[in-house]
């Protein structure tokens, strides 16, 4: 099966070589690497064109600036593969056997509509394994068996060309990957979970992505996206999974309020939180916290009652 590796690129000249070399080192050779420059201000596109000259499987494109969602869509439209691996430009494929193992899984089981796997997070010299799921066992599952949060990042998933469509890509500064993930899953029958690390994310210790904190504005957009996707979903298992996401955002909101962060008290956020509180209450959604679970669940239920009363 041909695998299309699609990479949205924006100001990534420092990282591209690590990514490209991780692809070129693959023992499985039936792939294409599609690099799409989103109007970078550095030398990313010049570097991409050099890679294209090195190997006919590498294709370099440039386009007007839109953001990662529509940049991935552009790459999808230029692709010719059977399977899709979306990789961010500052990440890489973990080992040289990854594409072969992915192909073997799909070749042996045509029921797989989407493949989930673990990822490796590297911060400076520290490595950590992030599981694709916390409760789901390895193997093939019906999508209706899904009973936990799905991590939104597209990097730790493999999609089928026969299911993925152009309208599954969405442009947003927040959770555009969550939109693609859940809208795609809503068209799936089965998923496979492998507890192997196929994807690596790297951060410098002083990386801005590590030091930056979520803002009330980004939080408001997260709430908006969650509600948009929830309304579109048909499968009850996916709606439940997204409602668990809502519960996490709901608790984040109250943590900010307890800390007297007035920026979280905007009308937009409050309106969305009331809608979410209504959904959580109606569907009797309970959070799945770590640590002192009973206390956290009790506090969550109390806050949900308070929010519901305000909504009525």
CSV table of C-alpha atoms in Angstrom, one decimal:
chain,number,residue,atom,x,y,z
A,1,UNK,CA,0.0,0.0,0.0
A,2,UNK,CA,1.3,3.5,-0.8
A,3,UNK,CA,1.7,5.8,2.2
A,4,UNK,CA,1.3,9.5,1.8
A,5,UNK,CA,3.2,11.5,4.5
A,6,UNK,CA,1.9,15.0,4.5
A,7,UNK,CA,3.7,17.8,6.3
A,8,UNK,CA,2.5,21.4,6.7
A,9,UNK,CA,5.6,23.6,6.9
A,10,UNK,CA,5.9,27.1,8.4
A,11,UNK,CA,9.3,28.6,9.4
A,12,UNK,CA,10.7,25.1,10.0
A,13,UNK,CA,14.2,25.3,8.3
A,14,UNK,CA,15.8,24.3,11.6
A,15,UNK,CA,13.8,21.1,11.9
A,16,UNK,CA,13.1,19.8,8.4
A,17,UNK,CA,16.3,17.8,7.9
A,18,UNK,CA,15.6,15.6,11.0
A,19,UNK,CA,12.1,14.9,9.6
A,20,UNK,CA,13.1,14.2,6.0
A,21,UNK,CA,16.0,11.9,7.1
A,22,UNK,CA,13.6,9.9,9.3
A,23,UNK,CA,11.5,9.3,6.2
A,24,UNK,CA,14.3,8.6,3.8
A,25,UNK,CA,15.7,6.0,6.2
A,26,UNK,CA,12.5,3.9,6.1
A,27,UNK,CA,12.9,0.2,5.1
A,28,UNK,CA,9.5,0.4,3.4
A,29,UNK,CA,9.9,2.4,0.2
A,30,UNK,CA,6.4,2.7,-1.3
A,31,UNK,CA,5.6,6.2,0.0
A,32,UNK,CA,5.5,9.8,-1.0
A,33,UNK,CA,6.6,12.7,1.2
A,34,UNK,CA,4.5,15.8,0.5
A,35,UNK,CA,5.9,19.0,2.0
A,36,UNK,CA,3.6,22.0,1.8
A,37,UNK,CA,5.0,25.4,2.7
A,38,UNK,CA,2.4,27.8,4.2
A,39,UNK,CA,4.2,31.0,3.1
A,40,UNK,CA,7.2,30.7,5.5
A,41,UNK,CA,9.3,33.7,6.2
A,42,UNK,CA,12.5,31.7,6.5
A,43,UNK,CA,14.3,29.5,4.0
A,44,UNK,CA,12.0,26.5,4.4
A,45,UNK,CA,10.8,26.4,0.8
A,46,UNK,CA,14.3,26.6,-0.7
A,47,UNK,CA,15.3,23.7,1.5
A,48,UNK,CA,12.2,21.7,0.5
A,49,UNK,CA,13.0,22.2,-3.2
A,50,UNK,CA,16.5,20.8,-2.5
A,51,UNK,CA,15.0,17.7,-0.9
A,52,UNK,CA,12.7,17.3,-3.9
A,53,UNK,CA,15.7,17.2,-6.2
A,54,UNK,CA,17.3,14.5,-4.0
A,55,UNK,CA,14.4,12.0,-4.3
A,56,UNK,CA,11.5,11.7,-6.7
A,57,UNK,CA,9.2,10.6,-3.8
A,58,UNK,CA,9.6,14.0,-2.2
A,59,UNK,CA,7.2,16.7,-3.5
A,60,UNK,CA,7.5,20.4,-2.5
A,61,UNK,CA,4.7,22.9,-2.8
A,62,UNK,CA,4.1,26.4,-1.5
A,63,UNK,CA,0.9,28.3,-1.0
A,64,UNK,CA,-0.6,31.4,0.5
A,65,UNK,CA,-0.7,31.5,4.3
A,66,UNK,CA,-3.8,29.9,5.9
A,67,UNK,CA,-2.8,27.7,8.8
A,68,UNK,CA,-2.2,24.0,9.3
A,69,UNK,CA,-5.7,22.8,8.7
A,70,UNK,CA,-6.0,24.0,5.1
A,71,UNK,CA,-2.3,23.3,4.5
A,72,UNK,CA,-2.9,19.6,5.3
A,73,UNK,CA,-6.0,19.7,3.0
A,74,UNK,CA,-3.8,21.1,0.2
A,75,UNK,CA,-1.3,18.2,0.7
A,76,UNK,CA,-4.2,15.7,0.7
A,77,UNK,CA,-5.4,17.1,-2.6
A,78,UNK,CA,-2.0,16.6,-4.2
A,79,UNK,CA,-1.6,13.0,-2.8
A,80,UNK,CA,-1.8,9.6,-4.4
A,81,UNK,CA,-1.5,7.3,-1.5
A,82,UNK,CA,-3.8,4.7,0.1
A,83,UNK,CA,-2.9,5.6,3.7
A,84,UNK,CA,-2.1,9.0,5.3
A,85,UNK,CA,0.4,9.9,7.9
A,86,UNK,CA,0.2,13.5,9.0
A,87,UNK,CA,3.5,14.7,10.5
A,88,UNK,CA,4.3,18.2,11.8
A,89,UNK,CA,7.4,19.8,10.4
A,90,UNK,CA,9.3,19.8,13.8
A,91,UNK,CA,8.6,16.2,14.6
A,92,UNK,CA,9.8,12.9,13.0
A,93,UNK,CA,9.1,9.2,12.4
A,94,UNK,CA,10.5,7.4,15.4
A,95,UNK,CA,12.4,4.4,13.8
A,96,UNK,CA,13.3,3.1,10.3
A,97,UNK,CA,10.7,0.2,10.4
A,98,UNK,CA,7.6,2.3,11.2
A,99,UNK,CA,6.2,2.5,7.6
A,100,UNK,CA,6.8,-1.2,7.1
A,101,UNK,CA,5.0,-2.1,10.3
A,102,UNK,CA,2.1,0.2,9.5
A,103,UNK,CA,1.7,-1.3,6.0
A,104,UNK,CA,1.8,-4.9,7.5
A,105,UNK,CA,-0.9,-4.1,9.9
A,106,UNK,CA,-3.2,-2.8,7.2
A,107,UNK,CA,-2.3,-5.6,4.8
A,108,UNK,CA,-3.2,-8.2,7.4
A,109,UNK,CA,-6.4,-6.7,8.5
A,110,UNK,CA,-8.6,-4.9,5.9
A,111,UNK,CA,-11.1,-4.0,8.7
A,112,UNK,CA,-8.8,-1.3,10.1
A,113,UNK,CA,-10.3,2.1,9.2
A,114,UNK,CA,-7.9,4.1,11.4
A,115,UNK,CA,-4.7,3.1,13.3
A,116,UNK,CA,-3.9,4.6,16.7
A,117,UNK,CA,-0.4,4.3,18.3
A,118,UNK,CA,1.7,5.8,21.0
A,119,UNK,CA,4.1,8.7,20.6
A,120,UNK,CA,7.4,9.7,22.1
A,121,UNK,CA,7.7,13.2,23.6
A,122,UNK,CA,11.3,14.5,24.0
A,123,UNK,CA,11.9,17.6,26.1
A,124,UNK,CA,15.6,18.4,26.1
A,125,UNK,CA,17.2,15.2,27.3
A,126,UNK,CA,14.0,13.8,28.8
A,127,UNK,CA,11.9,11.2,27.0
A,128,UNK,CA,8.3,10.3,27.9
A,129,UNK,CA,5.9,7.9,26.2
A,130,UNK,CA,2.4,9.2,25.6
A,131,UNK,CA,-0.1,6.4,25.2
A,132,UNK,CA,-2.7,6.6,22.5
A,133,UNK,CA,-5.3,5.4,25.0
A,134,UNK,CA,-5.4,4.9,28.8
A,135,UNK,CA,-8.0,2.2,29.0
A,136,UNK,CA,-8.3,0.6,25.6
A,137,UNK,CA,-6.4,-2.7,25.1
A,138,UNK,CA,-4.2,-3.4,22.0
A,139,UNK,CA,-6.0,-4.8,18.9
A,140,UNK,CA,-9.0,-4.3,16.7
A,141,UNK,CA,-12.1,-2.6,18.1
A,142,UNK,CA,-15.5,-1.6,16.8
A,143,UNK,CA,-15.8,2.2,16.9
A,144,UNK,CA,-18.8,1.8,19.2
A,145,UNK,CA,-16.5,0.4,21.9
A,146,UNK,CA,-14.7,3.7,22.2
A,147,UNK,CA,-15.2,4.9,25.8
A,148,UNK,CA,-12.4,7.4,26.5
A,149,UNK,CA,-10.9,10.6,25.2
A,150,UNK,CA,-9.3,10.5,21.8
A,151,UNK,CA,-6.1,12.6,21.6
A,152,UNK,CA,-6.7,15.2,18.9
A,153,UNK,CA,-3.2,15.3,17.3
A,154,UNK,CA,-3.1,13.8,13.8
A,155,UNK,CA,0.5,12.6,14.1
A,156,UNK,CA,-0.3,9.4,16.1
A,157,UNK,CA,-2.9,8.1,13.7
A,158,UNK,CA,-3.0,6.6,10.2
A,159,UNK,CA,-6.0,7.4,8.0
A,160,UNK,CA,-7.4,5.6,4.9
A,161,UNK,CA,-7.8,7.4,1.5
A,162,UNK,CA,-11.2,5.6,1.0
A,163,UNK,CA,-12.6,7.4,4.1
A,164,UNK,CA,-10.8,10.7,4.3
A,165,UNK,CA,-12.5,13.5,2.4
A,166,UNK,CA,-11.6,17.2,1.8
A,167,UNK,CA,-14.5,18.5,3.9
A,168,UNK,CA,-12.9,16.8,7.0
A,169,UNK,CA,-10.2,19.5,7.1
A,170,UNK,CA,-11.0,22.7,9.0
A,171,UNK,CA,-9.0,25.9,9.6
A,172,UNK,CA,-8.8,27.1,13.1
A,173,UNK,CA,-6.1,28.3,15.4
A,174,UNK,CA,-7.3,25.8,18.0
A,175,UNK,CA,-8.4,22.2,17.7
A,176,UNK,CA,-8.4,22.0,13.9
A,177,UNK,CA,-6.9,18.5,14.4
A,178,UNK,CA,-9.7,17.5,16.8
A,179,UNK,CA,-12.2,18.4,14.1
A,180,UNK,CA,-10.5,16.2,11.5
A,181,UNK,CA,-10.1,13.4,14.0
A,182,UNK,CA,-13.7,13.1,15.2
A,183,UNK,CA,-15.4,13.9,11.9
A,184,UNK,CA,-13.2,11.1,10.3
A,185,UNK,CA,-13.9,8.6,13.1
A,186,UNK,CA,-17.6,9.3,12.7
A,187,UNK,CA,-17.3,7.6,9.2
A,188,UNK,CA,-15.3,4.6,10.6
A,189,UNK,CA,-16.5,1.2,11.7
A,190,UNK,CA,-13.3,-0.1,13.3
A,191,UNK,CA,-10.1,1.1,14.8
A,192,UNK,CA,-6.9,-0.6,15.7
A,193,UNK,CA,-4.7,0.4,18.7
A,194,UNK,CA,-1.0,-0.5,18.7
A,195,UNK,CA,1.0,0.3,21.8
A,196,UNK,CA,4.1,1.0,19.8
A,197,UNK,CA,5.8,4.4,19.4
A,198,UNK,CA,5.8,5.5,15.7
A,199,UNK,CA,5.9,9.2,16.2
A,200,UNK,CA,8.3,11.6,18.0
A,201,UNK,CA,7.7,15.1,19.2
A,202,UNK,CA,10.6,17.2,20.2
A,203,UNK,CA,10.8,20.4,22.3
A,204,UNK,CA,13.8,22.5,23.3
A,205,UNK,CA,13.8,23.1,27.0
A,206,UNK,CA,13.3,26.8,26.4
A,207,UNK,CA,10.7,26.2,23.7
A,208,UNK,CA,7.9,28.8,23.6
A,209,UNK,CA,5.4,26.0,23.2
A,210,UNK,CA,6.4,24.8,26.6
A,211,UNK,CA,6.5,28.1,28.4
A,212,UNK,CA,3.3,29.6,26.8
A,213,UNK,CA,0.1,29.3,28.8
A,214,UNK,CA,-3.4,28.8,27.4
A,215,UNK,CA,-5.2,32.2,27.1
A,216,UNK,CA,-8.9,32.9,27.7
A,217,UNK,CA,-9.1,33.6,24.0
A,218,UNK,CA,-7.7,30.2,23.0
A,219,UNK,CA,-9.9,28.6,25.6
A,220,UNK,CA,-13.0,30.2,24.2
A,221,UNK,CA,-12.1,28.9,20.7
A,222,UNK,CA,-11.6,25.4,22.2
A,223,UNK,CA,-15.1,25.5,23.6
A,224,UNK,CA,-16.5,26.7,20.3
A,225,UNK,CA,-14.8,23.9,18.4
A,226,UNK,CA,-15.9,21.2,20.8
A,227,UNK,CA,-19.6,22.3,20.5
A,228,UNK,CA,-19.3,22.5,16.6
A,229,UNK,CA,-18.0,19.0,16.4
A,230,UNK,CA,-20.3,17.5,19.0
A,231,UNK,CA,-23.3,18.8,17.0
A,232,UNK,CA,-22.1,17.1,13.8
A,233,UNK,CA,-21.3,13.6,15.3
A,234,UNK,CA,-23.7,10.7,14.7
A,235,UNK,CA,-22.0,7.9,16.7
A,236,UNK,CA,-22.9,7.9,20.4
A,237,UNK,CA,-19.5,6.5,21.4
A,238,UNK,CA,-17.8,9.5,19.8
A,239,UNK,CA,-20.2,11.9,21.3
A,240,UNK,CA,-19.4,10.4,24.7
A,241,UNK,CA,-15.7,10.7,24.0
A,242,UNK,CA,-16.2,14.3,23.1
A,243,UNK,CA,-18.3,14.9,26.2
A,244,UNK,CA,-15.3,13.6,28.3
A,245,UNK,CA,-13.3,16.4,26.6
A,246,UNK,CA,-16.1,18.8,27.6
A,247,UNK,CA,-15.8,17.7,31.2
A,248,UNK,CA,-12.0,18.4,31.1
A,249,UNK,CA,-12.6,21.9,29.7
A,250,UNK,CA,-15.4,22.5,32.2
A,251,UNK,CA,-13.0,21.8,35.1
A,252,UNK,CA,-10.3,24.0,33.5
A,253,UNK,CA,-12.9,26.8,33.4
A,254,UNK,CA,-13.6,26.5,37.1
A,255,UNK,CA,-9.9,26.3,38.0
A,256,UNK,CA,-9.5,29.7,36.3
A,257,UNK,CA,-12.5,31.1,38.1
A,258,UNK,CA,-11.2,29.9,41.5
A,259,UNK,CA,-7.9,31.7,40.7
A,260,UNK,CA,-10.0,34.9,40.0
A,261,UNK,CA,-8.8,35.0,36.4
A,262,UNK,CA,-11.4,37.5,35.2
A,263,UNK,CA,-10.5,37.0,31.5
A,264,UNK,CA,-12.4,33.7,31.8
A,265,UNK,CA,-15.6,35.5,32.7
A,266,UNK,CA,-16.4,36.7,29.3
A,267,UNK,CA,-19.9,36.3,27.9
A,268,UNK,CA,-18.7,34.1,25.1
A,269,UNK,CA,-17.0,31.7,27.5
A,270,UNK,CA,-19.9,31.7,30.0
A,271,UNK,CA,-22.4,31.0,27.3
A,272,UNK,CA,-20.4,28.1,26.0
A,273,UNK,CA,-19.8,26.7,29.5
A,274,UNK,CA,-23.6,26.8,30.2
A,275,UNK,CA,-24.2,24.8,27.0
A,276,UNK,CA,-21.6,22.3,27.9
A,277,UNK,CA,-22.9,22.1,31.5
A,278,UNK,CA,-26.3,21.3,30.1
A,279,UNK,CA,-24.9,18.5,27.9
A,280,UNK,CA,-22.8,17.0,30.7
A,281,UNK,CA,-25.8,17.1,33.1
A,282,UNK,CA,-28.2,15.6,30.6
A,283,UNK,CA,-25.9,12.8,29.6
A,284,UNK,CA,-24.7,12.2,33.2
A,285,UNK,CA,-21.0,12.6,32.2
A,286,UNK,CA,-18.5,12.0,35.0
A,287,UNK,CA,-14.8,12.9,34.7
A,288,UNK,CA,-12.1,10.3,34.8
A,289,UNK,CA,-9.4,12.0,36.9
A,290,UNK,CA,-6.1,10.7,38.2
A,291,UNK,CA,-5.0,11.0,41.8
A,292,UNK,CA,-7.7,11.6,44.5
A,293,UNK,CA,-10.5,10.5,42.2
A,294,UNK,CA,-13.4,10.6,44.7
A,295,UNK,CA,-12.8,14.1,45.9
A,296,UNK,CA,-12.3,15.4,42.3
A,297,UNK,CA,-15.5,13.7,41.1
A,298,UNK,CA,-17.4,15.1,44.0
A,299,UNK,CA,-16.2,18.7,43.4
A,300,UNK,CA,-16.9,18.3,39.7
A,301,UNK,CA,-20.5,17.2,40.4
A,302,UNK,CA,-21.1,20.1,42.7
A,303,UNK,CA,-19.8,22.6,40.1
A,304,UNK,CA,-22.0,21.0,37.5
A,305,UNK,CA,-25.0,21.5,39.7
A,306,UNK,CA,-24.1,25.2,40.2
A,307,UNK,CA,-23.6,25.8,36.5
A,308,UNK,CA,-26.9,24.0,35.6
A,309,UNK,CA,-28.8,26.1,38.0
A,310,UNK,CA,-27.4,29.3,36.5
A,311,UNK,CA,-28.4,28.0,33.1
A,312,UNK,CA,-32.1,27.3,34.1
